[in-house]
Short mmCIF file of C-alpha atoms and ligand atoms in Angstrom, two decimals:
data_model
loop_
_atom_site.label_atom_id
_atom_site.label_comp_id
_atom_site.label_asym_id
_atom_site.label_seq_id
_atom_site.Cartn_x
_atom_site.Cartn_y
_atom_site.Cartn_z
CA MET A 1464 0.00 0.00 0.00
CA VAL A 1465 1.39 3.36 -1.07
CA VAL A 1466 0.12 6.73 0.12
CA THR A 1467 0.92 10.22 -1.14
CA PRO A 1468 1.85 13.19 1.06
CA ASN A 1469 -1.62 14.68 0.38
CA ALA A 1470 -3.33 11.48 1.53
CA LEU A 1471 -1.56 11.87 4.87
CA HIS A 1472 -3.79 14.90 5.57
CA PHE A 1473 -6.72 12.48 5.69
CA VAL A 1474 -5.27 9.32 7.21
CA THR A 1475 -2.13 8.24 9.06
CA PRO A 1476 0.14 5.43 7.83
CA LEU A 1477 -0.27 3.69 11.18
CA SER A 1478 -4.08 3.49 10.84
CA LEU A 1479 -3.77 2.15 7.30
CA GLN A 1480 -1.09 -0.34 8.30
CA THR A 1481 -3.11 -1.54 11.29
CA LEU A 1482 -6.38 -1.85 9.39
CA SER A 1483 -4.97 -3.44 6.22
CA GLN A 1484 -2.19 -5.49 7.88
CA ASN A 1485 0.03 -4.40 5.00
CA LYS A 1486 3.19 -2.35 4.90
CA VAL A 1487 2.51 1.28 4.02
CA TYR A 1488 4.98 3.21 1.87
CA THR A 1489 4.98 6.99 2.05
CA ASP A 1490 8.32 8.28 0.88
CA PRO A 1491 10.19 7.63 -2.38
CA PHE A 1492 13.53 7.62 -0.53
CA GLN A 1493 12.21 4.98 1.84
CA ILE A 1494 11.65 2.91 -1.28
CA LEU A 1495 14.80 3.92 -3.15
CA GLU A 1496 17.14 3.49 -0.19
CA ASN A 1497 16.17 -0.09 0.16
CA VAL A 1498 18.91 -2.50 -0.87
CA ASP A 1499 16.81 -4.38 -3.38
CA VAL A 1500 15.49 -1.16 -5.02
CA GLU A 1501 12.18 -1.96 -3.48
CA HIS A 1502 10.02 0.23 -5.71
CA ILE A 1503 10.90 -2.04 -8.60
CA ALA A 1504 10.25 -5.08 -6.43
CA LEU A 1505 6.90 -3.65 -5.39
CA ALA A 1506 6.02 -2.94 -9.02
CA GLU A 1507 6.90 -6.49 -9.98
CA TRP A 1508 5.22 -8.10 -7.00
CA ALA A 1509 1.81 -6.54 -7.71
CA ASP A 1510 -0.66 -7.97 -10.24
CA ALA A 1511 -2.08 -4.48 -10.78
CA LEU A 1512 -1.72 -0.93 -9.53
CA VAL A 1513 -5.03 0.54 -8.35
CA VAL A 1514 -5.02 4.25 -7.53
CA ALA A 1515 -8.14 5.11 -5.55
CA PRO A 1516 -8.85 7.92 -5.14
CA ALA A 1517 -6.86 9.34 -8.06
CA THR A 1518 -6.68 13.10 -7.53
CA ALA A 1519 -6.20 15.73 -10.23
CA ASN A 1520 -2.66 16.11 -8.88
CA ILE A 1521 -1.60 12.46 -9.18
CA ILE A 1522 -3.32 12.14 -12.59
CA GLY A 1523 -1.34 15.19 -13.75
CA LYS A 1524 1.92 13.72 -12.44
CA PHE A 1525 1.26 10.34 -14.08
CA ALA A 1526 0.41 11.98 -17.41
CA HIS A 1527 3.62 14.00 -17.38
CA GLY A 1528 6.03 11.46 -15.94
CA ILE A 1529 6.76 13.37 -12.73
CA ALA A 1530 8.16 11.11 -10.00
CA ASP A 1531 8.40 13.14 -6.80
CA ASP A 1532 6.65 10.86 -4.30
CA ALA A 1533 6.36 7.14 -3.61
CA LEU A 1534 3.26 6.62 -5.75
CA SER A 1535 4.33 8.56 -8.84
CA THR A 1536 7.73 6.82 -8.63
CA LEU A 1537 6.05 3.43 -8.42
CA PHE A 1538 3.77 4.31 -11.36
CA LEU A 1539 6.74 4.89 -13.66
CA ALA A 1540 8.31 1.59 -12.57
CA CYS A 1541 5.12 -0.44 -12.98
CA SER A 1542 4.36 -2.40 -16.15
CA LYS A 1543 1.27 -4.14 -14.75
CA PRO A 1544 -2.32 -3.00 -15.50
CA VAL A 1545 -2.95 0.40 -13.90
CA PHE A 1546 -6.45 1.32 -12.71
CA LEU A 1547 -7.30 4.90 -11.84
CA ALA A 1548 -10.43 5.92 -9.96
CA PRO A 1549 -10.60 9.71 -10.43
CA ALA A 1550 -12.20 11.52 -7.49
CA MET A 1551 -12.29 15.28 -7.17
CA ASN A 1552 -14.36 18.43 -7.20
CA THR A 1553 -16.70 18.63 -10.24
CA LYS A 1554 -15.07 21.73 -11.75
CA MET A 1555 -11.63 20.17 -11.39
CA LEU A 1556 -12.81 16.97 -13.07
CA HIS A 1557 -14.29 18.85 -16.01
CA HIS A 1558 -11.28 21.13 -16.40
CA PRO A 1559 -9.75 20.60 -19.86
CA ALA A 1560 -6.31 20.06 -18.30
CA VAL A 1561 -7.57 17.16 -16.18
CA GLN A 1562 -9.65 15.74 -19.04
CA GLN A 1563 -6.62 15.91 -21.32
CA ASN A 1564 -4.45 14.13 -18.72
CA ILE A 1565 -7.07 11.38 -18.29
CA HIS A 1566 -7.26 11.04 -22.08
CA THR A 1567 -3.46 10.78 -22.31
CA LEU A 1568 -3.33 8.08 -19.63
CA ARG A 1569 -6.20 6.18 -21.23
CA GLN A 1570 -4.36 6.23 -24.55
CA ARG A 1571 -1.28 4.85 -22.80
CA GLY A 1572 -3.35 1.91 -21.56
CA CYS A 1573 -4.42 3.00 -18.07
CA LEU A 1574 -7.86 1.73 -17.19
CA ILE A 1575 -10.17 4.45 -15.88
CA LEU A 1576 -12.71 3.47 -13.21
CA GLU A 1577 -15.05 6.37 -13.98
CA SER A 1578 -16.40 8.46 -11.13
CA GLY A 1579 -20.09 9.11 -10.71
CA ALA A 1580 -22.19 11.94 -9.34
CA GLY A 1581 -22.81 12.40 -5.61
CA TYR A 1582 -21.76 14.13 -2.42
CA LEU A 1583 -18.12 15.25 -2.60
CA ALA A 1584 -15.43 15.77 0.04
CA CYS A 1585 -15.48 19.52 -0.70
CA GLY A 1586 -19.10 19.68 0.55
CA THR A 1587 -20.77 20.07 -2.86
CA THR A 1588 -22.74 17.59 -4.97
CA GLY A 1589 -21.87 16.71 -8.56
CA ASP A 1590 -19.65 14.63 -10.82
CA GLY A 1591 -16.35 13.42 -9.38
CA ARG A 1592 -17.44 11.07 -6.60
CA MET A 1593 -15.41 7.88 -6.52
CA GLN A 1594 -17.34 4.63 -6.98
CA GLU A 1595 -17.86 2.65 -3.77
CA PRO A 1596 -14.76 0.55 -2.90
CA GLU A 1597 -16.72 -2.70 -3.36
CA GLN A 1598 -17.69 -1.64 -6.90
CA LEU A 1599 -14.07 -0.77 -7.66
CA CYS A 1600 -12.89 -4.15 -6.36
CA ASP A 1601 -15.48 -5.95 -8.50
CA ALA A 1602 -14.49 -3.94 -11.56
CA VAL A 1603 -10.77 -4.61 -11.03
CA MET A 1604 -11.31 -8.32 -10.40
CA GLN A 1605 -13.55 -8.59 -13.45
CA ALA A 1606 -11.05 -6.80 -15.64
CA LEU A 1607 -8.20 -9.02 -14.45
CA THR A 1608 -10.09 -12.29 -14.79
CA ARG A 1609 -12.64 -11.62 -17.53
CA PRO A 1610 -13.36 -14.31 -20.10
CA ALA A 1611 -12.08 -13.57 -23.55
CA LEU A 1612 -15.15 -13.97 -25.81
CA PHE A 1613 -14.97 -10.38 -27.08
CA THR A 1614 -11.29 -9.64 -26.43
CA GLY A 1615 -9.92 -7.59 -29.32
CA LYS A 1616 -13.41 -6.48 -30.38
CA LYS A 1617 -14.46 -2.85 -30.30
CA VAL A 1618 -18.11 -2.27 -29.52
CA LEU A 1619 -19.98 1.01 -29.94
CA ILE A 1620 -23.16 1.36 -27.88
CA THR A 1621 -25.68 4.20 -27.67
CA ALA A 1622 -27.87 4.60 -24.59
CA GLY A 1623 -30.38 6.88 -22.94
CA PRO A 1624 -32.60 9.62 -24.25
CA THR A 1625 -31.61 12.70 -26.23
CA TYR A 1626 -32.58 16.21 -25.16
CA GLU A 1627 -33.50 18.57 -27.99
CA PRO A 1628 -33.37 22.18 -26.78
CA ILE A 1629 -36.32 24.52 -27.38
CA ASP A 1630 -34.85 27.55 -25.63
CA PRO A 1631 -32.13 28.00 -22.98
CA VAL A 1632 -34.28 26.37 -20.27
CA ARG A 1633 -36.46 23.78 -22.05
CA PHE A 1634 -36.02 20.69 -24.16
CA ILE A 1635 -37.94 17.85 -25.79
CA GLY A 1636 -36.88 14.55 -24.22
CA ASN A 1637 -38.26 11.09 -23.48
CA PHE A 1638 -38.53 8.65 -20.58
CA SER A 1639 -35.56 6.43 -21.46
CA SER A 1640 -33.40 5.71 -18.38
CA GLY A 1641 -30.43 4.38 -20.37
CA LEU A 1642 -30.38 1.19 -18.28
CA MET A 1643 -30.58 -1.30 -21.17
CA GLY A 1644 -27.67 0.37 -22.99
CA PHE A 1645 -25.56 0.53 -19.82
CA ARG A 1646 -26.21 -3.13 -19.03
CA LEU A 1647 -25.21 -4.05 -22.59
CA ALA A 1648 -22.02 -1.99 -22.26
CA GLU A 1649 -21.15 -3.73 -18.98
CA THR A 1650 -21.85 -7.19 -20.40
CA PHE A 1651 -19.69 -6.63 -23.48
CA ALA A 1652 -16.95 -5.11 -21.31
CA SER A 1653 -17.01 -7.98 -18.84
CA LEU A 1654 -16.53 -10.33 -21.81
CA GLY A 1655 -13.37 -8.48 -22.81
CA ALA A 1656 -14.63 -5.97 -25.41
CA ASP A 1657 -13.36 -2.42 -25.63
CA VAL A 1658 -16.60 -0.51 -25.33
CA THR A 1659 -17.40 3.05 -26.31
CA LEU A 1660 -20.66 4.11 -24.71
CA VAL A 1661 -22.26 7.19 -26.26
CA THR A 1662 -24.97 8.20 -23.85
CA GLY A 1663 -27.63 10.86 -23.60
CA PRO A 1664 -28.41 12.46 -20.23
CA THR A 1665 -28.73 9.87 -17.44
CA HIS A 1666 -27.67 9.51 -13.82
CA LEU A 1667 -26.26 6.03 -14.43
CA THR A 1668 -22.57 5.36 -13.85
CA THR A 1669 -20.17 2.66 -14.95
CA ALA A 1670 -17.01 1.53 -13.18
CA LEU A 1671 -15.58 -0.90 -15.72
CA PRO A 1672 -12.25 0.33 -17.05
CA ASN A 1673 -12.80 -0.88 -20.59
CA ILE A 1674 -15.92 1.25 -21.05
CA HIS A 1675 -15.11 4.62 -22.52
CA ARG A 1676 -18.08 6.88 -21.89
CA ILE A 1677 -18.95 9.82 -24.15
CA ASN A 1678 -21.73 12.08 -22.86
CA VAL A 1679 -23.95 13.82 -25.39
CA GLN A 1680 -27.21 15.69 -25.21
CA THR A 1681 -28.82 15.99 -28.64
CA ALA A 1682 -29.45 13.59 -31.53
CA ALA A 1683 -27.01 15.62 -33.64
CA GLN A 1684 -24.26 15.25 -31.02
CA MET A 1685 -24.97 11.52 -30.73
CA LEU A 1686 -24.71 11.17 -34.51
CA GLU A 1687 -21.42 13.08 -34.56
CA ALA A 1688 -19.91 10.94 -31.78
CA CYS A 1689 -21.08 7.72 -33.49
CA GLN A 1690 -19.73 8.78 -36.88
CA LYS A 1691 -16.34 9.32 -35.27
CA GLU A 1692 -16.29 6.01 -33.38
CA PHE A 1693 -18.00 3.69 -35.87
CA PRO A 1694 -15.16 3.19 -38.40
CA SER A 1695 -13.04 1.42 -35.75
CA ALA A 1696 -15.94 -0.58 -34.25
CA HIS A 1697 -16.62 -4.24 -35.00
CA ILE A 1698 -20.10 -4.17 -33.48
CA ALA A 1699 -22.53 -1.28 -32.95
CA VAL A 1700 -25.62 -1.57 -30.77
CA MET A 1701 -28.02 1.35 -30.99
CA ALA A 1702 -30.02 1.17 -27.74
CA ALA A 1703 -30.62 4.91 -27.37
CA ALA A 1704 -34.07 6.44 -27.63
CA VAL A 1705 -33.06 9.10 -30.12
CA ALA A 1706 -35.46 11.98 -30.79
CA ASP A 1707 -37.02 11.68 -34.24
CA TYR A 1708 -37.67 15.43 -34.39
CA THR A 1709 -35.81 18.46 -33.09
CA PRO A 1710 -36.89 22.12 -32.93
CA THR A 1711 -36.11 23.85 -36.23
CA ASN A 1712 -34.79 26.87 -34.35
CA VAL A 1713 -33.61 27.10 -30.76
CA ALA A 1714 -34.92 30.35 -29.25
CA PRO A 1715 -31.91 32.36 -28.02
CA GLU A 1716 -33.85 33.63 -24.97
CA LYS A 1717 -36.44 31.94 -22.74
CA ILE A 1718 -39.79 31.84 -24.58
CA LYS A 1719 -42.20 34.03 -22.61
CA LYS A 1720 -45.74 32.93 -21.88
CA SER A 1721 -48.12 35.05 -24.03
CA ALA A 1722 -50.67 33.59 -26.50
CA LYS A 1723 -53.03 30.75 -25.53
CA THR A 1724 -51.30 28.27 -27.76
CA LEU A 1725 -47.67 27.87 -28.76
CA GLN A 1726 -46.43 26.15 -31.87
CA ILE A 1727 -42.93 24.82 -32.15
CA SER A 1728 -41.71 23.89 -35.58
CA LEU A 1729 -39.82 20.58 -35.64
CA GLN A 1730 -37.60 18.98 -38.22
CA LYS A 1731 -36.55 15.35 -38.63
CA THR A 1732 -33.26 14.26 -37.09
CA THR A 1733 -30.87 11.98 -38.95
CA ASP A 1734 -31.47 8.29 -38.22
CA ILE A 1735 -28.16 7.22 -36.66
CA LEU A 1736 -28.86 3.50 -37.01
CA ALA A 1737 -29.73 3.79 -40.70
CA THR A 1738 -26.71 6.03 -41.31
CA LEU A 1739 -24.28 3.56 -39.72
CA CYS A 1740 -25.89 0.64 -41.58
CA LYS A 1741 -25.30 2.47 -44.88
CA GLN A 1742 -21.63 2.91 -43.99
CA LYS A 1743 -21.01 -0.52 -42.58
CA THR A 1744 -18.42 -2.81 -44.12
CA LYS A 1745 -18.76 -6.59 -44.31
CA ASN A 1746 -16.73 -6.97 -41.11
CA GLN A 1747 -19.09 -4.82 -39.07
CA CYS A 1748 -22.33 -5.83 -37.39
CA VAL A 1749 -25.02 -3.29 -36.51
CA VAL A 1750 -27.80 -4.02 -34.05
CA GLY A 1751 -30.82 -1.74 -33.69
CA PHE A 1752 -33.72 -1.57 -31.29
CA ALA A 1753 -37.39 -1.20 -32.14
CA LEU A 1754 -39.75 0.24 -29.59
CA GLU A 1755 -43.30 -0.58 -30.56
CA THR A 1756 -46.78 -0.28 -29.12
CA GLU A 1757 -48.72 -2.12 -31.90
CA HIS A 1758 -48.07 -4.52 -34.83
CA GLU A 1759 -44.77 -5.16 -33.07
CA LEU A 1760 -43.24 -7.99 -35.09
CA GLU A 1761 -44.34 -6.54 -38.40
CA ASN A 1762 -42.92 -3.09 -37.55
CA ALA A 1763 -39.67 -4.52 -36.18
CA LYS A 1764 -39.14 -6.63 -39.32
CA ALA A 1765 -39.77 -3.55 -41.45
CA LYS A 1766 -37.12 -1.64 -39.43
CA LEU A 1767 -34.62 -4.48 -39.88
CA LYS A 1768 -35.16 -4.40 -43.66
CA ASN A 1769 -35.50 -0.66 -44.23
CA LYS A 1770 -32.56 0.35 -42.06
CA LYS A 1771 -30.47 -2.65 -43.27
CA ALA A 1772 -29.51 -3.71 -39.75
CA ASP A 1773 -28.12 -7.16 -38.94
CA ILE A 1774 -30.25 -7.69 -35.85
CA ILE A 1775 -33.23 -5.86 -34.33
CA VAL A 1776 -34.09 -6.08 -30.63
CA LEU A 1777 -37.83 -5.64 -30.33
CA ASN A 1778 -39.34 -4.09 -27.21
CA SER A 1779 -43.08 -3.93 -26.91
CA LEU A 1780 -44.51 -1.42 -24.48
CA ARG A 1781 -47.59 -3.65 -24.34
CA ASN A 1782 -45.61 -6.18 -22.28
CA GLU A 1783 -45.93 -5.26 -18.64
CA GLY A 1784 -42.53 -4.65 -17.01
CA ALA A 1785 -40.76 -4.15 -20.36
CA GLY A 1786 -39.18 -1.10 -21.95
CA PHE A 1787 -38.71 2.35 -20.43
CA GLN A 1788 -38.40 2.99 -16.72
CA HIS A 1789 -38.30 -0.68 -15.72
CA ALA A 1790 -35.46 -2.74 -14.24
CA THR A 1791 -36.80 -5.67 -16.29
CA ASN A 1792 -37.31 -6.20 -20.00
CA LEU A 1793 -38.71 -8.69 -22.48
CA VAL A 1794 -37.27 -8.69 -25.97
CA THR A 1795 -37.64 -10.50 -29.26
CA LEU A 1796 -34.48 -10.83 -31.33
CA ILE A 1797 -34.85 -10.81 -35.10
CA ASP A 1798 -31.92 -11.17 -37.48
CA LYS A 1799 -31.52 -10.77 -41.19
CA ASN A 1800 -31.16 -14.53 -41.67
CA GLY A 1801 -34.84 -14.81 -40.70
CA ASN A 1802 -34.34 -16.07 -37.12
CA VAL A 1803 -36.78 -14.86 -34.47
CA GLN A 1804 -36.21 -15.58 -30.75
CA THR A 1805 -38.49 -14.34 -27.99
CA GLY A 1806 -37.20 -14.25 -24.41
CA GLU A 1807 -38.88 -13.98 -21.05
CA LEU A 1808 -39.37 -11.03 -18.71
CA LYS A 1809 -36.01 -10.78 -16.89
CA ASP A 1810 -33.74 -8.32 -15.18
CA LYS A 1811 -32.10 -6.03 -17.75
CA SER A 1812 -28.64 -7.48 -16.89
CA GLU A 1813 -29.88 -10.94 -17.88
CA VAL A 1814 -31.55 -9.58 -21.01
CA ALA A 1815 -28.25 -7.88 -21.87
CA GLU A 1816 -26.49 -11.27 -21.51
CA ASP A 1817 -29.05 -12.88 -23.85
CA ILE A 1818 -28.58 -10.14 -26.44
CA VAL A 1819 -24.79 -10.31 -26.25
CA ARG A 1820 -24.79 -14.13 -26.54
CA TYR A 1821 -27.15 -13.86 -29.52
CA ILE A 1822 -24.76 -11.42 -31.20
CA ALA A 1823 -21.82 -13.77 -30.47
CA ASP A 1824 -23.74 -16.68 -32.04
CA TYR A 1825 -24.78 -14.55 -35.03
CA LEU A 1826 -21.14 -13.60 -35.60
CA LYS A 1827 -19.96 -17.14 -34.80
CA ILE A 1828 -17.63 -15.85 -32.09
CA THR A 1829 -16.77 -18.88 -29.99
CA LYS A 1830 -13.35 -18.31 -28.48
N1 CTP B 2535 -32.65 5.54 -34.05
C1 CTP B 2535 -31.54 6.23 -34.45
N2 CTP B 2535 -31.64 7.54 -34.80
C2 CTP B 2535 -32.82 8.16 -34.78
C3 CTP B 2535 -33.98 7.46 -34.37
C4 CTP B 2535 -33.86 6.14 -34.01
O1 CTP B 2535 -30.45 5.66 -34.47
N3 CTP B 2535 -32.88 9.44 -35.14
C5 CTP B 2535 -32.48 4.12 -33.69
C6 CTP B 2535 -32.74 3.76 -32.25
O2 CTP B 2535 -31.57 3.87 -31.46
C7 CTP B 2535 -33.20 2.31 -32.39
C8 CTP B 2535 -33.87 2.26 -33.74
O3 CTP B 2535 -33.41 3.41 -34.45
O4 CTP B 2535 -32.08 1.43 -32.42
C9 CTP B 2535 -35.37 2.26 -33.75
O5 CTP B 2535 -35.86 3.30 -32.98
P1 CTP B 2535 -37.44 3.47 -32.81
O6 CTP B 2535 -37.72 4.68 -31.99
O7 CTP B 2535 -38.06 2.16 -32.41
O8 CTP B 2535 -37.92 3.69 -34.31
P2 CTP B 2535 -37.86 4.87 -35.32
O9 CTP B 2535 -36.90 4.49 -36.38
O10 CTP B 2535 -37.59 6.16 -34.62
O11 CTP B 2535 -39.30 4.84 -35.95
P3 CTP B 2535 -40.74 5.11 -35.25
O12 CTP B 2535 -40.49 6.10 -34.14
O13 CTP B 2535 -41.55 5.63 -36.36
O14 CTP B 2535 -41.23 3.77 -34.74
#
């Protein structure tokens, strides 16, 4: 266990040593002075380096190769998987310098255990709260021991609703929670895939290091993010509830209440699923969703054909407990080879497993 000088403001080495029953390192010289160059030994002994919480300061040092304390020295000597759980004040987390440093470390192979929103040490509430230690442990263990079914595969997933602004304070949205897309992202990631999750506004969080989350708000932003990520993806799963229409003009100021009725002119958004299907090469597989309230199978089959998707996941809102705002779902999977498979009402994590296994079978991925 290694602690930084800043961590010593919060906790003493003796408490940590007593509670964890492990030796606590605090000083790079304590490490370097050791006869067997112990920082190298420590780096070799560990299966992984987990930095939790990872402050803006340590992230900055790691990104720039500064070794002025025990932890940053160990980081440079460590060739094992490195997990970082960023935790800091919201403004610090969103600062371009910190975001750039996280991006740099991610590109160098560090695995980011993304923070969520919640109560922060500085007394405010917002993004930057570290995941609970148990969640971090699970994520690290999963990443270190995950089965390899999708190892080497890049998966692009969309999730959640989109918000289409009307004026600076209002938007057109929908009731999607994003849960199905997040569960799919976690399932793919736990099976070894490198996942990019493009999500509309949602309070959901993910801790798995091989999920790269991109937050968007509008259908246009989701399209732009997907266009950028799709060329390198092997599989794309479009689980987002994308707005079909967006206001033609966004009012620059808040629309004041005046006449009895108000008309907002809307224009069609670009269909992201159909766009990606048009661009897809023979090595790419695109999976769409169909949310229906009537003539479900017929409509879903039409979507599969018209949008040229490989697989459509049909959700009927007529099935109690399925679709939006539920922890459970019931889906029918339809593929372009004419196969149709209807599942049962299950927890969305289990439904995600079924969908992912179906995709693996469709693509004949067996390793
Ligand atoms: N979709 C998309 N881009 C849009 C609208 C929908 O990528 N602008 C995707 C969804 O993510 C989903 C699929 O298209 O994978 C089907 O979405 P759905 O709302 O069921 O159907 P629509 O195509 O929007 O048609 P309709 O609303 O008329 O049923």
